[in-house]
Coordinates of C-alpha atoms in Angstrom, one line a residue:
M387 CA 2.8 54.8 -31.2
N388 CA 1.6 51.3 -31.9
F389 CA -2.4 51.0 -31.9
F390 CA -2.1 47.7 -30.1
K391 CA 0.7 48.0 -27.8
S392 CA 0.8 51.6 -26.5
T393 CA 1.6 52.0 -22.7
Q394 CA -1.5 53.8 -21.7
F395 CA -4.1 51.5 -24.0
S396 CA -2.7 48.3 -23.2
R397 CA -3.3 49.1 -19.3
F398 CA -6.9 50.3 -20.2
S399 CA -7.7 46.7 -20.5
A400 CA -5.0 44.5 -19.1
I401 CA -3.0 43.5 -16.2
F402 CA -2.0 40.4 -15.6
G403 CA -3.4 37.1 -16.9
L404 CA -4.5 34.6 -13.9
V405 CA -5.5 31.0 -14.1
I406 CA -7.2 29.3 -11.3
L407 CA -5.2 26.3 -9.6
S408 CA -5.9 24.2 -6.8
G409 CA -7.8 27.5 -4.9
C410 CA -4.8 29.7 -5.8
Q411 CA -4.1 32.0 -8.4
T412 CA -1.2 32.5 -10.6
V413 CA 0.3 34.9 -12.8
D414 CA 0.9 34.6 -16.6
V415 CA 2.1 37.3 -19.2
P416 CA 1.0 38.3 -21.4
D417 CA -1.6 40.1 -20.2
P418 CA -5.4 39.4 -21.0
K419 CA -8.1 42.2 -21.7
Y420 CA -10.7 43.5 -19.3
N421 CA -14.2 44.8 -19.9
W422 CA -14.3 47.9 -18.0
L423 CA -17.4 49.4 -16.7
S424 CA -18.1 53.2 -17.2
S425 CA -16.3 55.6 -14.6
N426 CA -18.1 55.9 -11.2
R427 CA -20.9 53.3 -12.0
I428 CA -19.8 51.6 -8.9
F429 CA -17.9 52.3 -5.9
G430 CA -14.5 51.3 -5.9
G431 CA -13.5 48.2 -3.9
F432 CA -10.1 49.9 -2.2
N433 CA -9.7 53.1 -0.6
V434 CA -7.4 54.9 -3.2
P435 CA -8.7 58.2 -2.5
S436 CA -7.5 58.6 1.3
A437 CA -4.3 56.2 0.4
S438 CA -3.1 58.3 -2.5
N439 CA -1.3 61.6 -2.1
V440 CA -2.3 62.6 -5.7
P441 CA -6.0 63.2 -6.3
V442 CA -8.3 60.9 -8.4
S443 CA -10.2 61.7 -11.4
S444 CA -12.5 58.8 -11.6
V445 CA -12.6 55.0 -11.0
S446 CA -14.1 52.2 -13.2
G447 CA -14.7 48.4 -12.5
G448 CA -13.0 45.9 -14.7
F449 CA -14.2 41.9 -15.1
Q450 CA -13.3 39.0 -17.4
V451 CA -15.9 36.8 -18.6
G452 CA -15.9 33.5 -17.0
N453 CA -13.7 34.4 -14.2
F454 CA -15.6 35.2 -10.9
R455 CA -12.7 34.7 -8.5
R456 CA -11.2 38.1 -9.0
S457 CA -12.3 41.9 -9.9
A458 CA -10.3 44.6 -11.1
E459 CA -10.7 48.3 -10.7
R460 CA -9.1 51.2 -12.5
W461 CA -8.4 54.6 -10.8
V462 CA -7.4 57.7 -12.9
L463 CA -4.8 59.8 -11.3
N464 CA -4.8 63.7 -11.6
C465 CA -6.8 64.4 -15.0
S466 CA -5.2 61.3 -16.9
A467 CA -1.5 61.7 -15.5
G468 CA -1.5 58.1 -14.8
D469 CA -3.7 55.2 -13.3
I470 CA -3.6 52.6 -10.8
I471 CA -5.2 49.4 -11.5
I472 CA -5.8 46.9 -9.0
E473 CA -6.8 43.2 -9.3
H474 CA -8.0 41.8 -6.1
A475 CA -8.4 37.5 -5.6
S476 CA -11.8 38.0 -3.8
F477 CA -12.3 34.3 -2.6
T478 CA -8.6 32.7 -3.1
V479 CA -5.0 34.0 -2.9
Y480 CA -2.4 34.2 -5.4
D481 CA 0.2 31.4 -5.3
R482 CA 3.9 31.3 -4.5
Q483 CA 4.9 31.2 -8.4
A484 CA 3.1 34.4 -8.6
F485 CA 4.6 35.8 -5.4
E486 CA 8.0 35.1 -6.7
S487 CA 7.5 36.2 -10.1
V488 CA 6.5 39.9 -9.0
K489 CA 9.3 39.5 -6.7
D490 CA 11.9 39.0 -9.7
E491 CA 13.4 42.0 -10.3
P492 CA 14.9 40.9 -13.9
K493 CA 11.3 40.2 -14.9
F494 CA 9.9 43.5 -13.7
T495 CA 12.7 45.6 -15.4
K496 CA 12.0 43.5 -18.6
R497 CA 8.4 44.3 -18.5
F498 CA 9.3 48.1 -17.4
E499 CA 11.9 49.1 -20.1
K500 CA 9.1 48.6 -22.9
R501 CA 7.8 51.8 -21.0
L502 CA 10.9 54.0 -21.5
P503 CA 10.5 56.7 -24.4
T504 CA 14.0 55.9 -25.6
P505 CA 16.0 52.5 -25.1
D506 CA 18.6 54.7 -23.3
T507 CA 16.5 56.6 -20.9
P508 CA 18.4 56.4 -17.9
Y509 CA 16.0 55.2 -14.8
R510 CA 16.5 53.8 -11.1
I511 CA 14.8 50.8 -9.5
E512 CA 13.6 50.6 -6.0
K513 CA 12.5 47.3 -4.3
I514 CA 9.2 47.1 -2.0
D515 CA 9.8 44.4 0.7
Q516 CA 7.8 45.0 3.7
I517 CA 6.1 42.5 6.1
G518 CA 3.3 44.6 7.7
P519 CA 0.8 44.5 5.4
L520 CA 2.8 41.7 3.2
A521 CA 3.8 43.3 -0.1
V522 CA 6.8 42.7 -2.4
G523 CA 7.4 44.5 -5.9
H524 CA 9.4 47.2 -7.4
V525 CA 9.5 50.7 -8.5
A526 CA 10.8 52.4 -11.6
Y527 CA 11.5 56.0 -12.2
Y528 CA 12.4 57.7 -15.0
E529 CA 11.5 61.2 -17.1
N530 CA 9.5 60.9 -20.0
S531 CA 10.2 62.9 -23.2
S532 CA 8.4 66.0 -21.7
G533 CA 11.0 66.0 -18.8
E534 CA 8.2 65.0 -16.3
T535 CA 9.1 62.4 -13.3
C536 CA 7.5 59.2 -14.2
Q537 CA 6.9 56.1 -12.0
H538 CA 5.9 52.5 -12.9
G539 CA 5.3 50.1 -10.1
L540 CA 4.2 46.8 -9.7
V541 CA 3.6 45.2 -6.3
I542 CA 1.6 42.2 -4.8
M543 CA 0.2 42.2 -1.4
R544 CA -2.3 41.1 1.1
A545 CA -5.2 43.8 1.3
R546 CA -7.4 41.6 3.4
D547 CA -7.1 41.9 7.0
K548 CA -9.3 39.0 7.9
R549 CA -9.0 35.4 6.5
I550 CA -12.4 34.6 4.7
D551 CA -12.4 30.5 4.4
E552 CA -10.2 27.6 4.9
W553 CA -9.1 28.4 1.1
D554 CA -7.7 31.7 2.6
S555 CA -4.2 30.9 4.0
G556 CA -3.4 34.6 4.8
F557 CA -1.1 35.0 1.7
V558 CA -1.1 37.9 -1.0
D559 CA -4.4 38.5 -2.6
T560 CA -4.0 41.8 -4.7
L561 CA -1.9 42.9 -7.7
V562 CA -1.1 46.7 -7.7
D563 CA 0.1 48.0 -11.3
I564 CA 1.0 51.7 -11.4
D565 CA 1.9 54.1 -14.2
Y566 CA 2.3 57.9 -13.7
C567 CA 3.9 61.0 -14.5
G568 CA 3.4 64.2 -13.0
T569 CA 3.9 66.6 -9.8
P570 CA 3.6 66.0 -6.9
T571 CA 5.3 62.7 -7.2
L572 CA 3.1 59.6 -6.2
N573 CA 4.2 58.3 -2.5
I574 CA 3.7 54.4 -3.5
S575 CA 5.4 52.9 -0.2
N576 CA 2.5 55.2 1.6
L577 CA -0.2 54.1 -0.7
I578 CA 0.8 50.4 -0.2
E579 CA 1.1 50.5 3.5
N580 CA -2.7 52.1 3.4
L581 CA -4.2 50.4 0.5
K582 CA -7.2 48.4 2.2
L583 CA -10.4 47.1 1.2
E584 CA -13.7 49.3 1.5
S585 CA -15.6 46.7 2.8
E586 CA -13.1 46.6 6.2
I587 CA -13.2 50.5 6.6
Q588 CA -15.8 52.5 8.2
P589 CA -16.7 55.2 6.9
R590 CA -16.9 54.4 3.4
D591 CA -14.2 56.4 1.3
I592 CA -16.3 57.4 -1.5
P593 CA -14.7 58.2 -4.9
S594 CA -14.7 61.6 -6.6
E595 CA -16.9 62.5 -9.1
N596 CA -16.0 63.0 -12.6
W597 CA -14.1 66.3 -12.8
S598 CA -15.0 69.2 -14.9
P599 CA -13.2 70.4 -17.7
A600 CA -12.1 73.4 -15.6
Q601 CA -10.6 71.2 -12.7
C602 CA -9.1 68.9 -15.5
P603 CA -7.3 71.0 -18.3
S604 CA -6.9 69.8 -22.0
I605 CA -5.3 66.8 -22.8
A606 CA -5.3 67.4 -26.5
K607 CA -2.1 67.8 -28.5
H608 CA -1.3 69.9 -31.4
F609 CA 0.4 67.6 -34.5
D610 CA 2.5 69.7 -36.8
F611 CA 1.8 69.0 -40.3
E612 CA 4.7 68.2 -42.7
N613 CA 2.7 68.4 -45.9
P614 CA -0.3 70.9 -46.6
L615 CA -3.6 69.7 -46.3
D616 CA -5.1 70.1 -49.5
T617 CA -8.1 67.8 -49.7
T618 CA -11.5 67.9 -48.3
S619 CA -13.3 64.6 -47.4
F620 CA -16.4 63.4 -45.2
A621 CA -17.0 60.3 -43.4
K622 CA -19.6 58.3 -41.3
M623 CA -18.9 57.7 -37.3
S624 CA -20.2 55.9 -34.8
L625 CA -19.4 57.1 -31.5
I626 CA -19.3 56.1 -27.6
W627 CA -18.1 58.7 -25.3
N628 CA -18.6 58.6 -21.6
G629 CA -20.6 55.3 -22.2
K630 CA -23.0 57.3 -24.4
S631 CA -24.1 56.2 -27.5
V632 CA -27.0 56.2 -29.6
E633 CA -28.9 53.4 -31.8
N634 CA -28.3 54.0 -35.2
E635 CA -26.6 57.4 -34.6
V636 CA -24.1 58.1 -37.5
R637 CA -22.3 61.3 -37.3
V638 CA -20.7 63.5 -40.3
V639 CA -16.9 63.9 -40.0
E640 CA -15.4 66.6 -42.0
F641 CA -11.4 66.2 -42.9
N642 CA -8.9 68.6 -44.4
S643 CA -5.8 66.1 -44.9
N644 CA -3.1 64.5 -47.1
K645 CA -2.2 60.9 -47.0
R646 CA -0.9 60.8 -43.3
E647 CA -2.2 63.8 -41.4
G648 CA -5.0 66.0 -41.0
L649 CA -7.5 68.2 -39.2
F650 CA -11.1 67.0 -38.6
K651 CA -14.5 68.4 -37.1
F652 CA -17.8 66.7 -35.8
A653 CA -20.5 67.0 -33.3
N654 CA -20.3 65.1 -30.1
H655 CA -23.6 63.5 -28.2
E656 CA -24.7 67.0 -27.0
N657 CA -24.2 68.5 -30.6
V658 CA -21.3 70.5 -29.3
L659 CA -18.6 71.1 -32.1
C660 CA -15.2 69.4 -31.6
S661 CA -12.0 69.5 -33.8
G662 CA -9.0 67.6 -33.7
T663 CA -5.9 66.5 -35.5
Y664 CA -4.5 63.3 -36.4
Q665 CA -1.4 61.6 -37.9
S666 CA -0.8 58.2 -39.2
A667 CA 2.6 56.2 -39.7
T668 CA 1.3 54.8 -42.9
D669 CA -0.6 56.2 -45.8
F670 CA -4.4 56.2 -46.3
P671 CA -6.2 54.0 -46.5
V672 CA -4.1 51.4 -44.3
V673 CA -3.7 54.0 -41.5
Q674 CA -2.2 53.6 -37.8
G675 CA -1.7 56.7 -35.7
N676 CA -2.4 59.2 -33.1
W677 CA -5.6 61.4 -32.6
S678 CA -6.5 64.3 -30.5
V679 CA -9.4 66.2 -30.0
I680 CA -11.0 69.4 -28.1
C681 CA -14.7 70.4 -28.1
D682 CA -16.2 73.8 -27.5
D683 CA -17.4 72.7 -23.9
D684 CA -13.6 72.1 -23.2
N685 CA -13.8 68.7 -23.0
S686 CA -10.8 67.0 -24.4
A687 CA -9.4 63.2 -25.5
I688 CA -7.0 61.7 -27.2
G689 CA -5.9 58.4 -28.5
E690 CA -5.0 56.0 -31.2
F691 CA -6.6 54.6 -34.5
A692 CA -5.8 51.7 -36.9
T693 CA -7.2 50.3 -39.9
H694 CA -9.6 47.5 -38.6
K695 CA -10.6 46.4 -42.1
P696 CA -11.0 47.4 -45.5
G697 CA -12.9 51.0 -45.5
V698 CA -13.3 50.9 -41.6
I699 CA -11.0 52.8 -38.8
T700 CA -11.3 52.1 -35.6
G701 CA -10.2 54.4 -32.8
I702 CA -10.0 54.4 -28.8
G703 CA -8.7 57.0 -26.4
Y704 CA -9.6 58.6 -23.2
D705 CA -10.4 62.0 -21.8
A706 CA -9.2 63.9 -19.1
N707 CA -11.1 61.8 -16.9
G708 CA -9.8 58.8 -18.0
R709 CA -13.2 57.8 -19.7
V710 CA -12.9 55.5 -22.8
T711 CA -13.5 56.9 -26.1
R712 CA -14.2 54.7 -29.0
F713 CA -15.2 55.3 -32.6
E714 CA -15.6 53.9 -36.1
L715 CA -15.3 55.9 -39.4
T716 CA -16.7 54.2 -42.6
N717 CA -17.4 55.2 -46.1
F718 CA -14.8 58.0 -46.8
V719 CA -16.0 60.4 -49.6
L720 CA -15.1 63.4 -51.2
N721 CA -18.9 65.2 -51.3
K722 CA -20.9 65.1 -48.4
N723 CA -23.9 64.8 -50.4
D724 CA -22.6 61.2 -51.5
L725 CA -23.3 60.3 -47.7
K726 CA -26.5 58.1 -47.3
F727 CA -28.5 58.5 -44.3
S728 CA -31.7 57.0 -42.6
K729 CA -34.4 59.0 -40.9
N730 CA -32.7 58.4 -37.9
D731 CA -29.1 59.4 -38.6
T732 CA -27.5 62.6 -37.2
K733 CA -26.7 64.9 -40.3

């Protein structure tokens, strides 16, 4: 899986590029990156918990620096089985070009086919074209490599009931981007029919708290190793999990590995022992691949990593609640005593 182009992680930070033009906004591909706030730090702007027939685990708010005309939020579905990313033009509407772009089935198909596990995976596409509320788009159905039914949907719609000013023509104001694999199947038509801004609904639909490990089973995946793990090494790691990090914090990670795969152990922010596996498509020290970890308190996470610069490996992923996990590994050594620490470092 490509560290920079995988389906899940590109959607953690991207949906559509939008440019302000004459009071309207237009769709532009490729997707830019969003800065996401930690899960449940803010209430979601939409009533996804009640509009979706699939339970939600968490919600995050997103923004782009320098653009105050739209907002975004990411709703994690059913313990990271998928997500719904909603982008809303808060003070304007999307233009006709954006509307026609999302309505264009060949464009949708080209975008969607990148998500298929293999090029010859069978799929079907359903069109969304409704008047009340105004909404157009498509939904694709296919099976992933695990045999799960998956859905990818892209819809542009009107979510506001009222016109807010003279710039609001009553045209579409919201983009909905959906990726989901699991049971039950997400009822996307019903979601779009009932999706509303919270500011227009009483009482307010408060999102769920983050689910416990007992509610969200482990998403960690075991990797089978092709070659013996015959070396032991250590590295320094800076870690952000669930928005938590400590200034000058350094954790020691122990590895049993070969050039492309291995086992690793470290203590998280609560000093709970975590262990995992990883695989790279290339040989160390220039690596790029997948990692998976589970902790003694049953928290788990999966993600991807790559060599960021010489001697530095950067990883990003998410846990069962969809909370972003980031880390950097530096100074790989063969002897733990060779690692240099300051008094603030965690040993």
